[in-house]
CSV table of C-alpha atoms and ligand atoms in Angstrom, one decimal:
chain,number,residue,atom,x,y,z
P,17,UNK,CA,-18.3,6.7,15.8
P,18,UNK,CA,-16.5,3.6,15.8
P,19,UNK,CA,-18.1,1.2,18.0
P,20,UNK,CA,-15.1,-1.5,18.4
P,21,UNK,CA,-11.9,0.0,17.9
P,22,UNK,CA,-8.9,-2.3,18.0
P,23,UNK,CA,-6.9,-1.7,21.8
P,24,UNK,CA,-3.9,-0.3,19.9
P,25,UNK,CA,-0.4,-0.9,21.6
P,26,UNK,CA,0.3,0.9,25.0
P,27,UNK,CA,-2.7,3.0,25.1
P,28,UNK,CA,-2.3,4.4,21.7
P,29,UNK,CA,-5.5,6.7,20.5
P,30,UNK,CA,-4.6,5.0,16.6
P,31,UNK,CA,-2.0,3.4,14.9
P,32,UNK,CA,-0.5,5.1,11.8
P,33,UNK,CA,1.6,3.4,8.5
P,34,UNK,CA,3.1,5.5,6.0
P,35,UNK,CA,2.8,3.1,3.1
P,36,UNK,CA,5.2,3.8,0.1
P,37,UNK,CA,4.7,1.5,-3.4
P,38,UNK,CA,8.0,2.0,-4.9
P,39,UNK,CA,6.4,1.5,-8.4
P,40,UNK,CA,9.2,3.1,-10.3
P,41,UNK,CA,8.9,2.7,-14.0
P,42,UNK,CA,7.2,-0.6,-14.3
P,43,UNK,CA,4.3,1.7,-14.6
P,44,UNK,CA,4.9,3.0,-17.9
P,45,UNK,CA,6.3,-0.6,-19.5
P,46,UNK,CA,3.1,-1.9,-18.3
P,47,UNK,CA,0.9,0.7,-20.0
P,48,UNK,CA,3.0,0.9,-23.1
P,49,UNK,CA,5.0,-2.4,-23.6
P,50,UNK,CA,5.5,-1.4,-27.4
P,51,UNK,CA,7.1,1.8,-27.0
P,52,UNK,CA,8.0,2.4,-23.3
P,53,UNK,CA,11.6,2.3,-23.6
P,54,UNK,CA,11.6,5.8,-26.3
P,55,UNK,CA,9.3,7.6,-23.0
P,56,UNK,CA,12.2,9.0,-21.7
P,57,UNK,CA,10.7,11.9,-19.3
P,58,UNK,CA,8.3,9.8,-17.9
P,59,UNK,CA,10.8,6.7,-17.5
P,60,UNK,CA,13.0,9.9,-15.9
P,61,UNK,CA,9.8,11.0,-14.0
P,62,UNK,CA,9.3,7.7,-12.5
P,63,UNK,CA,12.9,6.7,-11.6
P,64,UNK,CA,13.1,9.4,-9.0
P,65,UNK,CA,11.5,7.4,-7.1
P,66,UNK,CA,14.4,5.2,-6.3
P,67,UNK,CA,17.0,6.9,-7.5
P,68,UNK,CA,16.2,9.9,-5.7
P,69,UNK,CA,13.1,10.1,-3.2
P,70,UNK,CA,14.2,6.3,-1.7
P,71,UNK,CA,17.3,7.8,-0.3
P,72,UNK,CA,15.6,10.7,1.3
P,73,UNK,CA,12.8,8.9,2.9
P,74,UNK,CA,14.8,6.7,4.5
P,75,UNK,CA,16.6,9.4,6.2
P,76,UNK,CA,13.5,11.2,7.4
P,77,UNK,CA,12.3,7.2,9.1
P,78,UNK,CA,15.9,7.3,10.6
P,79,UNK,CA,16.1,10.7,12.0
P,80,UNK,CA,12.3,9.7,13.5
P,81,UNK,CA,13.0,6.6,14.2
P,82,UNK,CA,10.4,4.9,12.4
P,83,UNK,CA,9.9,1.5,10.5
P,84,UNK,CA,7.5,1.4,7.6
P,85,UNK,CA,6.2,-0.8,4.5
P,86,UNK,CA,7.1,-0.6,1.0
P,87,UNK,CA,4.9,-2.3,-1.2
P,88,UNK,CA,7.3,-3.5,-4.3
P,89,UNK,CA,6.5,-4.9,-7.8
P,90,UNK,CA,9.1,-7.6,-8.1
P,91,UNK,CA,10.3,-6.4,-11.2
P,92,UNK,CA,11.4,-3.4,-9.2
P,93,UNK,CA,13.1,-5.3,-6.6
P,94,UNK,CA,15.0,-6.7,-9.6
P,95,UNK,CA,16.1,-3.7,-10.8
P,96,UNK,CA,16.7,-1.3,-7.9
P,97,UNK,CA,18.7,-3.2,-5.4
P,98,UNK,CA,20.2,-0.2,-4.0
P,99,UNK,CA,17.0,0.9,-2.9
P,100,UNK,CA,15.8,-2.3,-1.8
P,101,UNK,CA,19.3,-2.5,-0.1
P,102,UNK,CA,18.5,0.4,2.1
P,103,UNK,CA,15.0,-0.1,2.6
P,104,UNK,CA,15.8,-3.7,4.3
P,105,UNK,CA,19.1,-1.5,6.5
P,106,UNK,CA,16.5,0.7,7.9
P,107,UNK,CA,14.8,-2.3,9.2
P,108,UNK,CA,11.9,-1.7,7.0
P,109,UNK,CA,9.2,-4.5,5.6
P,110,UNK,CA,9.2,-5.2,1.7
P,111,UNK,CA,5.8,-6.2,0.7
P,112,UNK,CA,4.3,-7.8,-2.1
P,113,UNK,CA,3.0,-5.4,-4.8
P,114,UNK,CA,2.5,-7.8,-8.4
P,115,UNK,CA,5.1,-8.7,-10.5
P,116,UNK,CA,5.5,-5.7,-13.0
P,117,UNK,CA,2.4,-3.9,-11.5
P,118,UNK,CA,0.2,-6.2,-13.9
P,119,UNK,CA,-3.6,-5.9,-13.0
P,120,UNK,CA,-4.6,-9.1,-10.9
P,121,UNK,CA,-8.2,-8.7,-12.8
P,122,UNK,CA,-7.1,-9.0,-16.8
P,123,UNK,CA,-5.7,-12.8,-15.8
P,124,UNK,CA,-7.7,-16.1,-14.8
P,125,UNK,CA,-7.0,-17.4,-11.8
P,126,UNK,CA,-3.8,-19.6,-12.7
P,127,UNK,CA,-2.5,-16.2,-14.3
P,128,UNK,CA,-2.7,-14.6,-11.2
P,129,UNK,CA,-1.5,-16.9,-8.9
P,130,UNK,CA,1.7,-17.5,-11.6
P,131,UNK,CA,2.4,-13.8,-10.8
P,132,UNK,CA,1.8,-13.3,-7.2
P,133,UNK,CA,4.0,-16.7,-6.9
P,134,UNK,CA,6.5,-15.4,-8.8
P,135,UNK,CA,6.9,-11.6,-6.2
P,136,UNK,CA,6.9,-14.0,-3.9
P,137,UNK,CA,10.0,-16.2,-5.2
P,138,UNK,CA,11.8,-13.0,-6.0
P,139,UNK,CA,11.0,-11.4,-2.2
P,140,UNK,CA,12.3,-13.9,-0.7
P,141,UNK,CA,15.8,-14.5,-2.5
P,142,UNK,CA,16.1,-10.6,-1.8
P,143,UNK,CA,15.0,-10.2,2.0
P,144,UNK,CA,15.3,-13.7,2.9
P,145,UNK,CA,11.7,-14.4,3.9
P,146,UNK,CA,8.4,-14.8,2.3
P,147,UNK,CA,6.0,-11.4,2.0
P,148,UNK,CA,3.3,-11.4,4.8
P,149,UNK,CA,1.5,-8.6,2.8
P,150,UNK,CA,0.3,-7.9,-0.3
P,151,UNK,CA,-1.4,-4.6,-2.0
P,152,UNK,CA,-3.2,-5.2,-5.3
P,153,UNK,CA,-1.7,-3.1,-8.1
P,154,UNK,CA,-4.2,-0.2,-8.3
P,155,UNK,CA,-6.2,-1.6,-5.7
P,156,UNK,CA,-7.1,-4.4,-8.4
P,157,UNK,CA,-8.4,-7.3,-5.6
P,158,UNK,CA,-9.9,-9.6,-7.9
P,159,UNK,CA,-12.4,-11.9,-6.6
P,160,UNK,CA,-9.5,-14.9,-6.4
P,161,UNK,CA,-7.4,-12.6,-4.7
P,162,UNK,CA,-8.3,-13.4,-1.2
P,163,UNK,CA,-8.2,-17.6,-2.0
P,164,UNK,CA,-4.6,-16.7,-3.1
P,165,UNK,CA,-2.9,-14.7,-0.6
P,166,UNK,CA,-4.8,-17.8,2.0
P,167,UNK,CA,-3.3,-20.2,0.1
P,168,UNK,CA,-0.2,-18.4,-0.3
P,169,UNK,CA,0.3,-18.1,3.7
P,170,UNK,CA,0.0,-14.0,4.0
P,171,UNK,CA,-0.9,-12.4,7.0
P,172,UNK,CA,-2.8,-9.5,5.6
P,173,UNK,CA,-4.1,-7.6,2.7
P,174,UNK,CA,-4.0,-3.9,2.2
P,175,UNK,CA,-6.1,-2.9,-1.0
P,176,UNK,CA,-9.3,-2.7,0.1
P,177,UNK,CA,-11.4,0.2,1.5
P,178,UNK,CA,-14.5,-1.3,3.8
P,179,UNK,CA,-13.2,0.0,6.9
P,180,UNK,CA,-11.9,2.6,9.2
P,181,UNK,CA,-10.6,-0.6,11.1
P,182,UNK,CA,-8.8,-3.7,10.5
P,183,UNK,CA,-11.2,-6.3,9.3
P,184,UNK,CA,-11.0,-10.4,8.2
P,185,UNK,CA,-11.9,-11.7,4.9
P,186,UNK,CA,-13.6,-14.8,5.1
P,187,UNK,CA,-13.3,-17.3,2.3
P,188,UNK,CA,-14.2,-21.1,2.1
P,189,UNK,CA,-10.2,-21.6,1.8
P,190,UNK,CA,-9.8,-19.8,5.5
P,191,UNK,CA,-9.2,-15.8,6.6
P,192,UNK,CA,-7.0,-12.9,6.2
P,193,UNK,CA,-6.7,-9.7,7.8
P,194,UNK,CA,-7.6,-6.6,5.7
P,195,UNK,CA,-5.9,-3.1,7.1
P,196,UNK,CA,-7.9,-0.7,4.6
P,197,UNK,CA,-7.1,2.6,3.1
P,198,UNK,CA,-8.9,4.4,0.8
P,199,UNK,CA,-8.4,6.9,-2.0
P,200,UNK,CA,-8.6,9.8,0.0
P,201,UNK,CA,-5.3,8.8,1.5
P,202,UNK,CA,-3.8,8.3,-2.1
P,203,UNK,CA,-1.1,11.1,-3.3
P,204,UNK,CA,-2.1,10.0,-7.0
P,205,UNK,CA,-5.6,12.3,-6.9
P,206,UNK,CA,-3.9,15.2,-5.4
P,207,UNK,CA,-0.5,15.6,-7.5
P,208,UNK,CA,0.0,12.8,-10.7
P,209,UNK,CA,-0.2,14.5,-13.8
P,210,UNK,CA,1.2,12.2,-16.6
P,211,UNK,CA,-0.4,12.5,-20.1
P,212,UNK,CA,2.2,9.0,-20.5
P,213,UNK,CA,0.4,7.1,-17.8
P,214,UNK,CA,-3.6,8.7,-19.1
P,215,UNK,CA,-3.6,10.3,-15.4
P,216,UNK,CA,-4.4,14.4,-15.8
P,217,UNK,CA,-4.8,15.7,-12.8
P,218,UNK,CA,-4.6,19.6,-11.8
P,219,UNK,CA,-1.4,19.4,-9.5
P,220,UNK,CA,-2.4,20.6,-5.5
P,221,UNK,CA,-0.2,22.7,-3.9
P,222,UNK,CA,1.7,20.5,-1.2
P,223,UNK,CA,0.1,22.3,1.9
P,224,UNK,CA,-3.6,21.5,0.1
P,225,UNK,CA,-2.2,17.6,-0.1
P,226,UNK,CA,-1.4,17.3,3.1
P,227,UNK,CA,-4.7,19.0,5.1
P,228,UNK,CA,-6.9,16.4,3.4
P,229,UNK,CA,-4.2,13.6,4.7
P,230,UNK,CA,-4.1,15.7,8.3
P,231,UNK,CA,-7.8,16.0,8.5
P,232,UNK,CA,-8.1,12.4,7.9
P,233,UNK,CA,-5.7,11.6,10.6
P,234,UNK,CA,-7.2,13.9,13.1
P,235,UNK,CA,-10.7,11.7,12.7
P,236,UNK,CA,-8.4,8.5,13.3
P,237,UNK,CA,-6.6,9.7,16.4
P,238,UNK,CA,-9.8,11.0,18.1
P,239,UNK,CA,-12.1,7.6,17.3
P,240,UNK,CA,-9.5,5.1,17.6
P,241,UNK,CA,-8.9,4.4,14.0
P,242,UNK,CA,-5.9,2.7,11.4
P,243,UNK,CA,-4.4,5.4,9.2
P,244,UNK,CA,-2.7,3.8,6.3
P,245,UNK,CA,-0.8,6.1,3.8
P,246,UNK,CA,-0.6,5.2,0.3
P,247,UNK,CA,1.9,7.2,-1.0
P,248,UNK,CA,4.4,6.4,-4.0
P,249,UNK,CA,8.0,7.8,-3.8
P,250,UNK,CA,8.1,9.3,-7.4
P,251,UNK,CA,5.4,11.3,-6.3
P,252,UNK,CA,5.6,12.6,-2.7
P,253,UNK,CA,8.8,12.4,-2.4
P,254,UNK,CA,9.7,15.3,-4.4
P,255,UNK,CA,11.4,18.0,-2.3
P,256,UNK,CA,8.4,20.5,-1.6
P,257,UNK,CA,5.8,17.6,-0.8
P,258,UNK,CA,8.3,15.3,1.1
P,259,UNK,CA,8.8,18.3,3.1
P,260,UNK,CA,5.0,19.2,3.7
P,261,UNK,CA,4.9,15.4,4.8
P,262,UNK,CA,8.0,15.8,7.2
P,263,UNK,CA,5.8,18.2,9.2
P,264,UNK,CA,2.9,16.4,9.3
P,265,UNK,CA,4.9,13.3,10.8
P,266,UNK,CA,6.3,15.8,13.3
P,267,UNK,CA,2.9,17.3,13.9
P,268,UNK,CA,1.8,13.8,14.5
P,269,UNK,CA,4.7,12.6,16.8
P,270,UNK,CA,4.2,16.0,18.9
P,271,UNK,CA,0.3,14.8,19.7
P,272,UNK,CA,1.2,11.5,20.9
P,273,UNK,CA,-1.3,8.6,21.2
P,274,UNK,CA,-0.1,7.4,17.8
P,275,UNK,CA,1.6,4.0,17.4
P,276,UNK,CA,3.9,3.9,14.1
P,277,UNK,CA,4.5,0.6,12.6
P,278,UNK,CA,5.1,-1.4,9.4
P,279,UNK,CA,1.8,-3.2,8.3
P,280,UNK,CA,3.3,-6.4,9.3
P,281,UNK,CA,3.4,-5.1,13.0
P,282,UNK,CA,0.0,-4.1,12.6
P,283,UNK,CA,-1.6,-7.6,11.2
P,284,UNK,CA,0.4,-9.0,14.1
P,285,UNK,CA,-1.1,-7.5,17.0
P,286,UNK,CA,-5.4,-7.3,15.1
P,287,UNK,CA,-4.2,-11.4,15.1
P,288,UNK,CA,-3.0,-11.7,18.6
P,289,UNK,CA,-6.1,-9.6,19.8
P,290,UNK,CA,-8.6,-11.6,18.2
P,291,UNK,CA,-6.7,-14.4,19.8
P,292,UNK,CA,-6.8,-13.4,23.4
P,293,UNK,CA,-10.4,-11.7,22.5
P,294,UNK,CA,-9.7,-8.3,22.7
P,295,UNK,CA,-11.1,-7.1,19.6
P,296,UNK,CA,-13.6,-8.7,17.9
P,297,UNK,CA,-13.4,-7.4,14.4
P,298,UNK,CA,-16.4,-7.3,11.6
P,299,UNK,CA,-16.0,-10.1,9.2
P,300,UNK,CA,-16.6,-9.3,5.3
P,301,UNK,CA,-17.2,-12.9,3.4
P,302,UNK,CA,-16.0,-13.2,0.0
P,303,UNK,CA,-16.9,-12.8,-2.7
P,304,UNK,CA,-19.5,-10.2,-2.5
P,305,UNK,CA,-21.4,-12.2,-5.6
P,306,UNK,CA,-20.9,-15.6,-7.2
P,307,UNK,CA,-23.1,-14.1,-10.2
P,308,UNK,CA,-23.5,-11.1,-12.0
P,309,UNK,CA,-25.8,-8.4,-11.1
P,310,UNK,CA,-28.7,-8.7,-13.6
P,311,UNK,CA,-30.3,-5.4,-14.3
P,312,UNK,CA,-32.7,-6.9,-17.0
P,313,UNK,CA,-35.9,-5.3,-16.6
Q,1,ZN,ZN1,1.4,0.6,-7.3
Protein backbone atom coordinates (compact mmCIF):
# COMPACT_ATOMS: atom_id res chain seq x y z
CA UNK A 1 0.00 0.00 0.00
CA UNK A 2 2.95 2.01 0.06
CA UNK A 3 4.94 1.59 -2.86
CA UNK A 4 8.44 3.09 -1.71
CA UNK A 5 8.82 2.84 1.84
CA UNK A 6 11.99 4.42 3.39
CA UNK A 7 14.67 1.23 4.40
CA UNK A 8 14.22 2.16 8.06
CA UNK A 9 17.40 1.50 10.32
CA UNK A 10 18.46 -2.24 10.91
CA UNK A 11 15.50 -3.86 9.27
CA UNK A 12 12.90 -1.93 11.14
CA UNK A 13 9.12 -2.58 9.78
CA UNK A 14 8.55 1.61 10.67
CA UNK A 15 9.96 4.13 12.64
CA UNK A 16 7.93 5.67 15.42
CA UNK A 17 8.35 9.49 17.27
CA UNK A 18 6.36 10.38 20.15
CA UNK A 19 6.17 14.17 19.54
CA UNK A 20 5.34 16.28 22.66
CA UNK A 21 4.67 20.45 22.04
CA UNK A 22 5.13 21.64 25.45
CA UNK A 23 2.81 24.57 24.75
CA UNK A 24 2.15 25.37 28.31
CA UNK A 25 0.16 28.52 28.85
CA UNK A 26 1.34 30.62 25.90
CA UNK A 27 -1.87 29.24 24.54
CA UNK A 28 -4.23 31.08 26.48
CA UNK A 29 -2.03 34.60 26.45
CA UNK A 30 -2.15 34.22 22.80
CA UNK A 31 -5.91 33.81 22.56
CA UNK A 32 -6.65 36.39 25.25
CA UNK A 33 -3.74 38.86 25.51
CA UNK A 34 -6.24 41.36 27.40
CA UNK A 35 -7.25 39.26 30.11
CA UNK A 36 -5.20 36.00 30.26
CA UNK A 37 -3.40 36.65 33.30
CA UNK A 38 -7.26 36.75 35.57
CA UNK A 39 -7.83 32.79 33.59
CA UNK A 40 -6.50 31.19 36.38
CA UNK A 41 -7.88 27.41 35.88
CA UNK A 42 -6.95 27.39 32.50
CA UNK A 43 -3.44 29.11 33.15
CA UNK A 44 -3.50 26.13 36.03
CA UNK A 45 -4.82 23.65 33.37
CA UNK A 46 -2.10 24.39 31.06
CA UNK A 47 0.91 24.60 33.40
CA UNK A 48 0.61 20.90 34.23
CA UNK A 49 2.23 20.43 31.42
CA UNK A 50 5.60 21.38 32.69
CA UNK A 51 5.13 21.49 36.01
CA UNK A 52 3.72 18.23 36.26
CA UNK A 53 3.38 15.82 33.10
CA UNK A 54 7.27 17.02 31.94
CA UNK A 55 8.66 15.24 34.96
CA UNK A 56 6.71 12.15 34.38
CA UNK A 57 7.42 11.66 30.75
CA UNK A 58 10.74 11.88 31.04
CA UNK A 59 10.79 9.10 33.45
CA UNK A 60 8.64 6.80 31.30
CA UNK A 61 11.67 7.71 28.01
CA UNK A 62 14.27 6.83 30.80
CA UNK A 63 12.84 3.69 32.10
CA UNK A 64 12.39 2.69 28.05
CA UNK A 65 15.21 4.08 27.08
CA UNK A 66 14.04 6.27 24.54
CA UNK A 67 14.98 9.87 23.05
CA UNK A 68 12.22 11.95 21.65
CA UNK A 69 11.25 15.65 20.25
CA UNK A 70 9.64 18.33 22.01
CA UNK A 71 8.43 20.99 19.93
CA UNK A 72 8.74 24.36 22.18
CA UNK A 73 7.40 27.88 21.76
CA UNK A 74 10.27 30.00 22.84
CA UNK A 75 8.42 31.84 25.18
CA UNK A 76 8.10 28.59 27.01
CA UNK A 77 11.66 27.72 26.87
CA UNK A 78 11.89 31.18 28.62
CA UNK A 79 9.87 30.46 31.27
CA UNK A 80 10.18 26.72 32.08
CA UNK A 81 13.80 26.09 32.39
CA UNK A 82 13.32 23.29 34.66
CA UNK A 83 11.60 21.47 32.13
CA UNK A 84 13.74 22.38 29.35
CA UNK A 85 16.61 21.46 31.84
CA UNK A 86 15.45 17.87 31.93
CA UNK A 87 14.27 17.45 28.63
CA UNK A 88 17.97 18.38 27.29
CA UNK A 89 19.45 15.62 30.49
CA UNK A 90 17.48 12.97 28.96
CA UNK A 91 19.31 13.52 25.80
CA UNK A 92 16.21 14.66 24.12
CA UNK A 93 15.86 17.26 20.86
CA UNK A 94 14.17 20.74 21.55
CA UNK A 95 12.59 21.86 18.43
CA UNK A 96 11.24 24.93 17.14
CA UNK A 97 7.54 25.56 17.73
CA UNK A 98 6.88 29.74 17.14
CA UNK A 99 7.67 32.25 19.44
CA UNK A 100 4.51 32.41 21.81
CA UNK A 101 2.56 29.86 19.58
CA UNK A 102 1.69 33.03 17.27
CA UNK A 103 -0.01 31.73 13.96
CA UNK A 104 2.77 31.98 11.12
CA UNK A 105 -0.41 32.86 8.75
CA UNK A 106 -1.86 36.39 10.54
CA UNK A 107 1.93 37.91 9.74
CA UNK A 108 3.60 38.93 6.24
CA UNK A 109 6.54 37.38 5.54
CA UNK A 110 9.07 39.73 7.46
CA UNK A 111 6.61 39.06 10.56
CA UNK A 112 7.19 35.63 10.36
CA UNK A 113 10.55 35.28 9.70
CA UNK A 114 11.13 38.03 12.81
CA UNK A 115 9.52 35.29 14.95
CA UNK A 116 10.84 32.04 13.72
CA UNK A 117 14.39 34.01 14.01
CA UNK A 118 13.71 34.98 17.23
CA UNK A 119 12.82 30.69 18.62
CA UNK A 120 15.73 30.32 16.96
CA UNK A 121 18.07 32.85 18.97
CA UNK A 122 16.45 31.76 22.14
CA UNK A 123 17.03 27.74 21.20
CA UNK A 124 20.17 28.12 20.83
CA UNK A 125 21.34 30.24 23.98
CA UNK A 126 19.34 27.39 25.86
CA UNK A 127 20.57 24.01 24.19
CA UNK A 128 23.57 25.37 22.61
CA UNK A 129 22.73 24.71 19.00
CA UNK A 130 20.42 25.96 16.35
CA UNK A 131 16.76 23.90 15.93
CA UNK A 132 16.94 21.52 12.96
CA UNK A 133 13.07 21.29 13.12
CA UNK A 134 10.24 23.18 13.21
CA UNK A 135 6.29 22.46 13.72
CA UNK A 136 3.94 25.25 12.71
CA UNK A 137 1.83 26.42 15.62
CA UNK A 138 -1.49 24.62 14.93
CA UNK A 139 -0.12 23.20 11.87
CA UNK A 140 -0.26 26.95 10.52
CA UNK A 141 2.51 26.27 7.41
CA UNK A 142 2.00 29.44 5.59
CA UNK A 143 2.99 29.54 2.11
CA UNK A 144 6.52 31.43 3.15
CA UNK A 145 7.04 28.83 5.64
CA UNK A 146 9.06 26.44 3.59
CA UNK A 147 11.41 29.62 2.01
CA UNK A 148 12.06 30.32 5.71
CA UNK A 149 12.96 27.28 7.43
CA UNK A 150 15.46 26.82 3.82
CA UNK A 151 16.77 29.89 4.47
CA UNK A 152 16.95 29.43 8.00
CA UNK A 153 19.24 26.07 7.56
CA UNK A 154 16.54 23.33 9.13
CA UNK A 155 16.61 19.97 8.33
CA UNK A 156 12.98 19.16 8.41
CA UNK A 157 9.46 20.27 8.82
CA UNK A 158 6.89 18.43 10.73
CA UNK A 159 3.34 20.25 10.22
CA UNK A 160 2.18 18.95 7.32
CA UNK A 161 -0.10 15.92 6.43
CA UNK A 162 0.61 14.68 2.59
CA UNK A 163 2.12 11.54 3.52
CA UNK A 164 2.31 8.31 5.25
CA UNK A 165 6.18 8.85 4.37
CA UNK A 166 8.75 11.25 4.66
CA UNK A 167 8.62 13.55 1.72
CA UNK A 168 10.86 16.91 0.29
CA UNK A 169 9.42 20.30 -0.26
CA UNK A 170 10.67 21.81 -3.16
CA UNK A 171 10.93 25.58 -3.33
CA UNK A 172 12.89 27.96 -5.80
CA UNK A 173 15.16 28.77 -2.50
CA UNK A 174 16.17 24.78 -2.29
CA UNK A 175 14.45 21.58 -0.18
CA UNK A 176 13.43 20.41 3.11
CA UNK A 177 12.32 17.18 4.40
CA UNK A 178 8.69 16.96 5.59
CA UNK A 179 8.02 13.93 8.30
CA UNK A 180 4.06 14.32 8.27
CA UNK A 181 1.42 13.61 10.79
CA UNK A 182 -1.89 14.14 10.70
CA UNK A 183 -4.85 14.92 13.01
CA UNK A 184 -5.79 11.57 13.59
CA UNK A 185 -2.60 11.28 15.60
CA UNK A 186 -3.49 14.57 17.57
CA UNK A 187 -4.60 14.12 21.38
CA UNK A 188 -6.39 17.61 20.96
CA UNK A 189 -9.66 15.92 19.02
CA UNK A 190 -9.92 13.13 21.46
CA UNK A 191 -9.55 14.83 25.00
CA UNK A 192 -9.21 19.06 25.03
CA UNK A 193 -12.17 20.47 26.36
CA UNK A 194 -11.43 24.26 27.20
CA UNK A 195 -14.42 26.77 26.87
CA UNK A 196 -11.02 29.37 27.54
CA UNK A 197 -9.16 28.17 24.55
CA UNK A 198 -12.99 27.91 22.17
CA UNK A 199 -11.98 24.04 21.90
CA UNK A 200 -15.39 21.80 23.23
CA UNK A 201 -14.74 18.61 22.68
CA UNK A 202 -16.70 15.47 24.43
CA UNK A 203 -13.65 14.10 26.50
CA UNK A 204 -12.72 10.03 25.24
CA UNK A 205 -12.11 7.74 27.63
CA UNK A 206 -8.22 7.04 27.60
CA UNK A 207 -8.52 3.37 26.28
CA UNK A 208 -10.86 4.95 23.16
CA UNK A 209 -7.68 7.59 22.59
CA UNK A 210 -5.36 5.29 22.40
CA UNK A 211 -7.08 2.38 19.86
CA UNK A 212 -7.39 5.07 17.27
CA UNK A 213 -3.44 6.01 17.91
CA UNK A 214 -2.75 1.88 18.06
CA UNK A 215 -4.77 1.27 15.01
CA UNK A 216 -2.91 3.85 13.21
CA UNK A 217 0.36 2.29 14.32
CA UNK A 218 -0.55 -1.11 13.38
CA UNK A 219 -1.13 0.12 9.52
CA UNK A 220 2.46 1.80 9.88
CA UNK A 221 4.33 -1.25 11.16
CA UNK A 222 2.81 -3.64 8.59
CA UNK A 223 3.42 -1.13 5.30
CA UNK A 224 6.57 0.35 6.34
CA UNK A 225 5.30 3.63 7.41
CA UNK A 226 6.55 7.03 9.81
CA UNK A 227 4.34 7.24 12.89
CA UNK A 228 4.65 10.64 14.36
CA UNK A 229 2.69 11.46 17.63
CA UNK A 230 1.53 14.84 18.30
CA UNK A 231 0.71 14.88 21.67
CA UNK A 232 0.90 17.99 24.18
CA UNK A 233 2.00 17.25 27.86
CA UNK A 234 -0.96 19.22 29.54
CA UNK A 235 -3.09 16.98 27.80
CA UNK A 236 -1.81 13.30 27.72
CA UNK A 237 0.08 13.51 30.24
CA UNK A 238 -2.46 13.40 32.81
CA UNK A 239 -2.19 10.24 35.05
CA UNK A 240 -5.00 7.95 33.45
CA UNK A 241 -3.97 8.85 29.71
CA UNK A 242 -0.16 8.91 30.32
CA UNK A 243 -0.76 5.54 31.62
CA UNK A 244 -2.95 4.25 28.58
CA UNK A 245 0.07 5.62 26.57
CA UNK A 246 2.71 3.70 28.77
CA UNK A 247 1.09 0.49 27.47
CA UNK A 248 0.88 1.21 24.11
CA UNK A 249 4.83 2.09 24.07
CA UNK A 250 5.19 -1.32 25.77
CA UNK A 251 2.83 -2.98 23.35
CA UNK A 252 4.87 -1.43 20.67
CA UNK A 253 8.42 -2.31 22.10
CA UNK A 254 7.09 -6.00 22.63
CA UNK A 255 6.30 -6.33 18.58
CA UNK A 256 9.65 -5.21 17.56
CA UNK A 257 10.43 -3.93 14.05
CA UNK A 258 9.93 -0.47 15.35
CA UNK A 259 12.82 2.09 15.40
CA UNK A 260 12.28 4.94 18.08
CA UNK A 261 13.92 8.13 17.47
CA UNK A 262 13.82 11.97 17.83
CA UNK A 263 12.67 13.66 14.54
CA UNK A 264 16.12 14.95 14.10
CA UNK A 265 17.37 11.17 13.77
CA UNK A 266 14.73 10.62 11.46
CA UNK A 267 15.45 13.69 8.85
CA UNK A 268 18.98 12.38 9.24
CA UNK A 269 18.80 8.99 7.89
CA UNK A 270 15.45 10.11 4.84
CA UNK A 271 18.78 12.60 3.91
CA UNK A 272 21.48 10.16 3.93
CA UNK A 273 19.21 7.63 1.98
CA UNK A 274 18.33 9.93 -0.70
CA UNK A 275 22.05 10.41 -0.69
CA UNK A 276 23.33 7.01 -1.23
CA UNK A 277 19.90 6.36 -3.32
CA UNK A 278 18.06 4.25 -1.26
CA UNK A 279 14.92 5.88 -1.09
CA UNK A 280 13.68 7.91 -3.59
CA UNK A 281 11.05 10.01 -1.97
CA UNK A 282 7.88 11.90 -3.70
CA UNK A 283 8.59 15.55 -4.07
CA UNK A 284 5.62 18.09 -3.25
CA UNK A 285 6.67 21.76 -4.95
CA UNK A 286 5.67 24.72 -3.21
CA UNK A 287 3.43 26.53 -3.15
CA UNK A 288 0.46 24.57 -4.25
CA UNK A 289 -0.91 28.06 -5.97
CA UNK A 290 0.65 31.47 -6.71
CA UNK A 291 -3.01 32.75 -7.20
CA UNK A 292 -6.20 32.34 -5.62
CA UNK A 293 -8.67 29.88 -6.59
CA UNK A 294 -11.34 31.79 -8.59
CA UNK A 295 -14.72 30.26 -8.27
CA UNK A 296 -16.42 33.04 -10.44
CA UNK A 297 -18.94 31.50 -12.46
ZN1 LIG B 1 1.43 23.81 19.78
Amino acid sequence: MISNPVPWPDGARCAVAITLDMDADSLVHLAHPKDSISRMSAISMLRYGPEVAIPRILETHRRFGLRQTFFVPAWCIEHYPRAIEAMLAGGHEIAHHGYIHENPRDGTREEQHHWLKRGIEVIERATGGRPRGWRAPLYNFSDHSADLLIEEGFAYDASLMGDDIPYLLRTERGELIELPSHWGLDDWPPYVHSLDLDYVMQVMAPDRAIEGFEAEFEAMWEHGGLWVAVWHPFVSGRLARWRAVERLIGHMLAKGGVWFAPLEDIAAHVRRCIEDGSYQPRVDQLPYYREPISIAR
